[in-house]
């Protein structure tokens, strides 16, 4: 859904849902109905290994949890597969059926990191934002107390905000600067690898060649694999084993020195940089849920809000297999680059979450569930892609080429408002693409990019008509 453009602008809150859930005393254990198996978990969630050894979690709270997303609609199975949002009553045009005040995680593309506000995604037409949050770790970019050459005093090594309130909001939602330092750590390593390449062109060329070879080898293996799902699971397991092996070669004292690890960290490209920052956002929320709810370290409402979104996140649709089948180079990118980068360089507090089942699940859910962050009102009419953000409770709206719901973005807030009167049990749909004014073939082709054949009422009607005319 990254290509979704914002429809226009206005404002209510999922926090009321959180309050309702708390009020009703709906704890995980009391939410019980259909059993859905998914592959996301946190180290504190009860887990069961599957036949392939993949860690899975029994999510028996699925149906009641999803029916609490909105008082206007329920999430139910659709005729064409998967789930969708269906009106509980007749609803009038203009009704706000859902609203999320903040994403669970977001990521900004590197070229825009100084121009798009980390908190509200405001873009000041290319001007560098004035409010900067730098590292507090004084040259330390790892769990260890070892300095790296990318110095904290380097002014480009910062998170950028459009205003003091936006910066304060980020700080208030952080815990012990963990999120800030984790994001700056990625930035620092990215800069470091760019600098290294500048000074050692020969080594850079050798690395690039080895990279291409590894990528091609994996692509060929994938093409020959009889069971693609099993092959992909194996590659994730191998990635974990390889990381453990490389780390085990270092004595524990050596491991604490970041300079001994730096040569193990793979060079990442800008897409991988974006994905890593997005993953860190979700890992940070998992850490916060597991450590702050129990220990009451943080303001309960923000933790509960994210905690609920995290529970919903577990239920989102995965599509990493389709994505890898279409773009085979991604298996190398996910396992040997993104995973390895995270495993070797992530701060200690987030390390327990860096296991294949969690990282694979986060990556697998990102493409079809995340919302693109785009520029609005560019003078030349073009839109810039700034990054993407995830609002799990808003990820059950399916696409229709005749949508009845508009998506309104106000800062980081996202609102869903009815553009038509609708009847009870009608499905509430948004527009994912940029082609609803085009013919059937173009619309289908456009949505195919998002790994599905559109089966909305309009497409089905037009397909039937076309078939009848043949
Ligand atoms: C954001 S999710 C929507 C919720 C999803 N149906 C579920 O069960 O989790 C997007 C995915 O829903 C399915 N989908 C959305 N709109 C559709 C449509 N018009 N026709 C067929 N499948 C659709 C596709 O699999 C797509 O990748």
XYZ file of C-alpha atoms and ligand atoms in Angstrom:
497
model
C 0.000 0.000 0.000
C 3.053 2.280 -0.082
C 1.859 3.918 -3.221
C -1.276 5.223 -1.559
C -1.483 8.953 -1.864
C -3.065 11.003 0.916
C -6.641 11.891 -0.089
C -7.002 15.185 1.793
C -7.200 16.605 5.394
C -9.160 16.799 9.017
C -9.447 14.568 13.123
C -10.804 11.110 17.046
C -8.795 8.222 18.548
C -7.821 4.590 18.967
C -6.942 5.561 22.525
C -10.709 5.463 23.256
C -10.577 1.846 22.165
C -7.628 1.253 24.473
C -9.593 2.841 27.306
C -12.623 0.711 26.439
C -10.527 -2.437 26.416
C -8.925 -1.534 29.719
C -12.333 -0.586 31.109
C -13.817 -3.877 29.993
C -10.824 -5.673 31.496
C -10.143 -7.397 28.191
C -6.812 -8.994 28.803
C -5.120 -11.272 26.301
C -6.223 -14.406 28.147
C -9.892 -13.402 28.213
C -10.051 -12.714 24.493
C -10.696 -16.156 23.208
C -12.174 -17.570 20.044
C -10.806 -18.843 16.712
C -7.192 -19.937 16.780
C -4.949 -18.304 14.210
C -1.320 -19.227 13.930
C 1.132 -16.550 13.046
C 4.893 -16.289 13.235
C 5.443 -13.171 15.264
C 6.230 -13.246 18.899
C 8.286 -11.546 21.499
C 10.649 -13.327 23.819
C 8.050 -13.076 26.574
C 5.107 -14.455 24.600
C 4.395 -18.154 24.883
C 5.762 -19.880 21.820
C 5.540 -23.273 20.207
C 8.039 -24.551 17.649
C 6.455 -25.678 14.368
C 7.420 -28.784 12.443
C 10.193 -26.833 10.686
C 11.423 -25.471 13.980
C 9.964 -22.041 13.171
C 8.773 -20.270 16.268
C 5.041 -19.689 16.171
C 2.542 -18.196 18.542
C -1.049 -19.181 19.074
C -3.159 -16.107 18.636
C -6.548 -17.087 19.956
C -7.714 -13.549 20.576
C -7.922 -12.672 16.901
C -11.613 -12.274 16.281
C -12.645 -10.326 19.426
C -9.559 -8.127 19.173
C -10.316 -7.185 15.579
C -13.986 -6.514 16.282
C -12.881 -3.895 18.817
C -10.998 -1.800 16.272
C -14.021 0.381 15.573
C -17.592 0.734 16.819
C -18.624 1.315 13.193
C -17.332 -1.837 11.539
C -16.211 -5.408 12.192
C -13.346 -7.272 10.584
C -14.747 -10.372 8.897
C -13.792 -12.777 6.101
C -14.446 -11.487 2.574
C -15.960 -13.397 -0.364
C -12.686 -13.133 -2.262
C -10.363 -14.348 0.505
C -8.686 -12.722 3.498
C -10.433 -10.305 5.814
C -12.075 -6.930 5.289
C -14.001 -4.294 7.252
C -17.823 -4.480 7.156
C -20.247 -1.818 8.425
C -22.126 -2.786 11.593
C -25.005 -0.394 10.783
C -26.099 1.983 8.002
C -23.598 4.843 8.020
C -23.787 8.370 6.652
C -21.299 10.017 4.304
C -18.736 11.969 6.338
C -18.664 9.501 9.261
C -15.172 8.960 10.622
C -15.005 5.204 11.000
C -11.444 4.920 12.245
C -8.544 7.057 13.366
C -4.968 6.275 14.454
C -3.030 9.017 16.208
C 0.459 7.588 15.638
C 2.071 4.862 13.606
C 3.515 1.799 15.343
C 6.639 2.418 13.312
C 7.735 4.648 10.470
C 10.820 5.182 8.379
C 12.073 8.065 6.288
C 14.159 7.569 3.148
C 17.749 8.651 3.727
C 17.818 11.531 1.206
C 14.933 13.168 3.133
C 16.134 12.507 6.677
C 16.968 16.178 7.304
C 13.914 17.516 5.498
C 11.026 15.378 6.721
C 10.093 15.626 10.402
C 10.736 12.334 12.221
C 7.554 12.863 14.311
C 4.898 14.411 12.052
C 6.422 13.890 8.561
C 6.162 17.604 7.762
C 8.227 18.633 4.727
C 9.344 22.215 4.312
C 10.027 22.030 0.571
C 13.616 20.907 0.873
C 14.686 23.146 3.744
C 16.769 21.463 6.429
C 14.719 21.161 9.613
C 15.969 23.209 12.537
C 15.383 20.907 15.513
C 18.060 18.261 15.869
C 18.346 15.423 18.314
C 21.888 14.145 18.631
C 23.314 11.135 20.412
C 23.713 11.343 24.151
C 26.124 8.445 24.119
C 29.173 10.534 23.464
C 30.841 8.587 20.713
C 29.360 5.278 21.766
C 27.263 3.513 19.196
C 27.046 0.106 20.675
C 26.019 -1.592 23.845
C 29.691 -1.544 24.670
C 31.633 1.451 25.827
C 33.770 1.574 22.738
C 33.981 4.563 20.469
C 33.611 4.433 16.722
C 35.013 6.866 14.208
C 31.602 8.320 13.334
C 31.619 10.859 16.091
C 28.569 12.030 18.010
C 29.769 15.534 17.436
C 29.244 15.072 13.694
C 26.293 17.392 13.225
C 24.830 15.349 10.376
C 24.407 12.483 12.809
C 21.084 13.567 14.206
C 17.333 13.044 14.032
C 15.497 16.037 12.567
C 12.215 17.636 13.643
C 10.098 20.526 12.392
C 9.387 21.965 15.877
C 10.220 21.705 19.561
C 6.864 19.976 20.334
C 7.595 17.327 17.682
C 11.055 16.740 19.146
C 9.634 16.637 22.695
C 7.015 14.127 21.599
C 9.715 11.837 20.214
C 11.739 12.134 23.442
C 8.653 11.466 25.600
C 7.856 8.265 23.714
C 11.429 6.997 23.957
C 12.765 4.932 26.847
C 16.288 5.605 28.097
C 17.097 7.055 24.654
C 16.955 3.536 23.243
C 15.021 4.429 20.091
C 17.076 7.557 19.423
C 20.412 5.751 19.861
C 19.274 2.765 17.810
C 18.312 4.974 14.864
C 21.514 6.996 15.124
C 23.491 3.775 15.292
C 22.108 2.773 11.871
C 22.920 6.221 10.500
C 26.432 6.109 11.917
C 27.138 2.687 10.414
C 25.735 3.726 7.075
C 28.016 6.770 6.982
C 30.926 4.632 8.121
C 30.474 2.150 5.296
C 30.221 4.999 2.758
C 33.462 6.470 4.087
C 35.211 3.114 4.048
C 34.317 2.639 0.381
C 35.717 6.053 -0.477
C 39.108 5.176 0.952
C 39.407 1.564 -0.116
C 38.113 1.299 -3.665
C 39.776 -2.048 -4.308
C 38.179 -3.644 -1.268
C 34.875 -2.040 -2.206
C 35.023 -3.614 -5.692
C 35.871 -7.027 -4.264
C 32.975 -6.767 -1.822
C 30.586 -5.774 -4.585
C 31.633 -8.738 -6.703
C 31.249 -11.159 -3.795
C 27.859 -9.612 -3.094
C 26.635 -10.122 -6.676
C 27.924 -13.689 -6.669
C 26.137 -14.510 -3.397
C 22.954 -12.920 -4.669
C 23.029 -14.872 -7.940
C 23.795 -18.128 -6.141
C 20.769 -17.670 -3.906
C 18.560 -16.700 -6.840
C 19.550 -19.869 -8.697
C 18.965 -22.023 -5.648
C 15.550 -20.408 -5.221
C 14.615 -21.146 -8.849
C 15.528 -24.799 -8.363
C 13.884 -25.191 -4.973
C 11.006 -27.677 -4.926
C 9.459 -26.189 -1.810
C 9.931 -22.411 -1.864
C 8.517 -21.900 1.620
C 10.880 -24.467 3.111
C 13.801 -23.010 1.149
C 13.111 -19.509 2.495
C 12.784 -20.796 6.084
C 16.092 -22.615 5.702
C 17.835 -19.469 4.462
C 16.626 -17.584 7.536
C 17.925 -20.347 9.790
C 21.246 -20.375 7.959
C 21.515 -16.600 8.397
C 21.093 -17.007 12.148
C 23.633 -19.839 12.307
C 26.158 -17.848 10.240
C 25.813 -14.798 12.488
C 26.206 -16.929 15.625
C 29.230 -18.626 14.097
C 30.908 -15.367 13.187
C 30.226 -13.906 16.610
C 31.396 -17.053 18.368
C 34.807 -16.703 16.740
C 35.308 -13.602 18.845
C 36.086 -13.848 22.529
C 33.441 -12.204 24.703
C 35.824 -9.362 25.493
C 36.456 -8.814 21.770
C 32.717 -8.850 21.119
C 32.282 -5.946 23.470
C 34.608 -3.863 21.386
C 32.570 -2.499 18.531
C 35.648 -2.040 16.355
C 36.033 -5.822 16.257
C 32.508 -6.183 14.931
C 32.498 -3.464 12.360
C 34.108 -5.559 9.603
C 31.348 -8.158 10.035
C 28.568 -5.656 9.380
C 27.320 -5.926 5.790
C 27.185 -2.871 3.585
C 23.544 -1.923 3.103
C 21.835 0.107 0.401
C 19.322 2.901 0.971
C 16.267 0.615 0.769
C 17.794 -1.693 3.345
C 18.649 1.317 5.523
C 14.973 2.354 5.394
C 13.729 -1.153 6.190
C 16.198 -1.543 9.092
C 14.996 1.706 10.678
C 11.381 0.575 10.267
C 12.190 -2.800 11.877
C 13.946 -1.064 14.774
C 10.785 0.997 15.369
C 8.748 -2.180 15.829
C 11.422 -3.905 17.935
C 11.521 -0.830 20.147
C 7.736 -1.027 20.659
C 8.092 -4.720 21.574
C 10.794 -3.836 24.083
C 8.619 -1.073 25.492
C 5.627 -3.379 25.820
C 7.639 -6.095 27.540
C 9.591 -3.851 29.858
C 7.460 -0.831 30.501
C 3.987 -2.237 30.979
C 5.232 -4.579 33.666
C 7.615 -2.135 35.257
C 5.329 0.891 34.894
C 8.203 2.928 33.542
C 6.182 4.889 31.094
C 2.883 6.695 30.730
C 0.361 3.863 30.591
C -1.855 5.238 27.813
C 0.850 5.475 25.163
C 2.213 2.046 26.112
C -1.303 0.537 26.020
C -2.044 2.129 22.676
C 1.079 0.682 21.108
C 0.594 -2.583 22.964
C -2.827 -2.981 21.380
C -1.465 -2.068 17.955
C 1.288 -4.659 18.513
C -1.304 -7.338 19.253
C -3.119 -6.403 16.063
C 0.221 -6.364 14.235
C 0.539 -10.087 15.010
C -2.558 -10.710 12.927
C -1.544 -8.869 9.768
C -1.210 -10.622 6.466
C 2.282 -11.766 5.456
C 3.481 -11.762 1.880
C 7.227 -12.249 1.927
C 7.001 -15.411 -0.199
C 5.189 -13.651 -3.064
C 7.624 -10.773 -2.802
C 10.689 -13.012 -2.903
C 9.266 -15.043 -5.804
C 8.824 -11.825 -7.769
C 12.141 -10.274 -6.706
C 14.474 -13.192 -5.868
C 17.362 -10.885 -4.907
C 15.354 -10.032 -1.782
C 16.168 -13.337 -0.081
C 19.825 -12.291 -0.016
C 18.923 -8.772 1.083
C 16.688 -9.978 3.936
C 18.837 -12.752 5.346
C 22.450 -11.847 4.590
C 22.182 -8.094 4.823
C 19.256 -6.756 6.862
C 19.254 -9.621 9.369
C 23.008 -9.720 9.708
C 23.224 -5.946 10.079
C 20.627 -6.045 12.867
C 22.144 -9.063 14.605
C 25.615 -7.623 14.724
C 24.987 -3.969 15.301
C 21.767 -3.555 17.280
C 21.947 -2.280 20.838
C 21.891 -4.909 23.559
C 18.364 -4.211 24.846
C 16.839 -4.987 21.461
C 19.028 -8.038 20.804
C 16.566 -10.594 22.291
C 14.123 -9.638 19.531
C 16.595 -10.258 16.726
C 15.559 -13.764 15.852
C 14.532 -14.951 12.367
C 10.828 -15.445 13.182
C 10.419 -11.862 14.406
C 12.459 -10.106 11.727
C 10.975 -12.202 8.934
C 7.483 -11.459 10.135
C 8.113 -7.703 10.340
C 9.556 -7.625 6.835
C 6.827 -9.899 5.460
C 4.090 -7.642 6.767
C 5.540 -4.344 5.697
C 4.791 -4.049 1.991
C 1.074 -4.736 1.803
C 0.212 -3.268 5.187
C 2.321 -0.119 5.482
C 1.150 3.272 4.213
C 3.400 5.396 2.055
C 4.523 8.796 3.327
C 4.292 11.176 0.374
C 4.727 14.864 -0.195
C 1.502 16.808 -0.638
C 0.846 19.676 -3.038
C 4.163 19.775 -4.875
C 4.070 22.851 -7.148
C 4.655 20.711 -10.276
C 1.971 18.218 -9.264
C 4.534 15.441 -8.691
C 4.701 13.567 -5.408
C 7.857 12.587 -3.590
C 8.086 9.271 -1.756
C 9.442 10.038 1.725
C 9.091 6.653 3.399
C 6.419 4.508 4.991
C 4.571 3.977 8.250
C 2.499 1.203 9.781
C -0.845 1.527 11.594
C -1.847 -2.118 12.181
C -5.461 -1.364 13.153
C -5.876 0.442 9.826
C -4.496 -2.440 7.781
C -7.705 -4.385 7.324
C -9.254 -2.040 4.798
C -9.190 -3.701 1.402
C -8.874 -1.873 -1.896
C -11.789 -1.056 -4.179
C -11.706 0.637 -7.581
C -14.944 2.275 -6.419
C -13.928 3.148 -2.823
C -16.339 4.426 -0.177
C -13.689 5.546 2.287
C -11.093 8.297 2.038
C -7.841 8.263 3.887
C -6.873 11.591 5.404
C -3.430 12.237 6.792
C -2.914 14.966 9.351
C 0.701 14.904 10.400
C 1.391 11.366 11.589
C -2.316 10.901 12.320
C -4.430 8.919 9.864
C -8.207 9.211 9.585
C -10.698 7.158 7.579
C -13.876 8.991 6.544
C -16.830 7.752 4.510
C -17.162 9.390 1.115
C -20.650 7.886 0.560
C -23.680 6.724 2.543
C -23.357 3.007 3.089
C -25.614 0.177 4.165
C -25.146 -2.292 7.027
C -22.784 -5.168 6.067
C -21.311 -3.241 3.125
C -17.533 -3.528 2.910
C -15.520 -0.367 3.708
C -12.754 0.051 1.169
C -10.047 2.556 0.358
C -8.122 3.140 -2.851
C -4.579 1.703 -2.774
C -3.461 2.689 -6.240
C -3.242 5.601 -8.618
C -5.347 4.128 -11.374
C -9.045 4.108 -10.436
C -9.791 6.390 -13.367
C -8.159 3.937 -15.786
C -9.458 0.884 -17.632
C -9.707 -2.555 -16.059
C -6.384 -3.822 -17.506
C -4.398 -0.846 -16.251
C -6.000 -1.032 -12.792
C -5.286 -4.748 -12.545
C -1.692 -4.230 -13.635
C -1.206 -1.402 -11.151
C -2.498 -3.469 -8.221
C -0.540 -6.540 -9.296
C 2.508 -4.585 -8.135
C 1.071 -5.070 -4.645
C 0.818 -8.825 -5.124
C -2.894 -9.309 -5.674
C -5.481 -9.522 -8.421
C -8.143 -6.975 -7.634
C -11.484 -8.664 -7.009
C -13.472 -5.604 -6.021
C -17.102 -5.411 -7.191
C -16.247 -3.003 -10.027
C -13.456 -5.209 -11.389
C -15.536 -8.391 -11.108
C -18.459 -6.733 -12.914
C -16.201 -5.435 -15.681
C -14.466 -8.821 -16.007
C -17.829 -10.594 -16.284
C -18.981 -8.108 -18.906
C -15.803 -8.596 -20.875
C -16.101 -12.376 -20.731
C -19.757 -12.207 -21.841
C -18.748 -10.109 -24.868
C -16.144 -12.622 -26.041
C -3.797 -4.216 3.792
S -4.224 -5.817 3.483
C -5.965 -5.762 3.681
C -6.427 -6.802 4.667
C -6.275 -8.213 4.188
N -7.361 -8.565 3.282
C -6.190 -9.180 5.356
O -6.921 -10.170 5.378
O -5.354 -8.959 6.217
C -3.973 -5.879 1.748
C -4.197 -7.235 1.145
O -5.590 -7.559 1.095
C -5.920 -8.215 -0.115
N -6.789 -7.325 -0.912
C -7.031 -6.014 -0.684
N -7.887 -5.511 -1.571
C -8.208 -6.516 -2.410
C -9.018 -6.609 -3.566
N -9.700 -5.587 -4.044
N -9.076 -7.814 -4.200
C -8.402 -8.881 -3.731
N -7.608 -8.861 -2.644
C -7.500 -7.685 -1.979
C -4.613 -8.424 -0.850
O -4.127 -9.706 -0.507
C -3.715 -7.351 -0.275
O -2.359 -7.689 -0.354
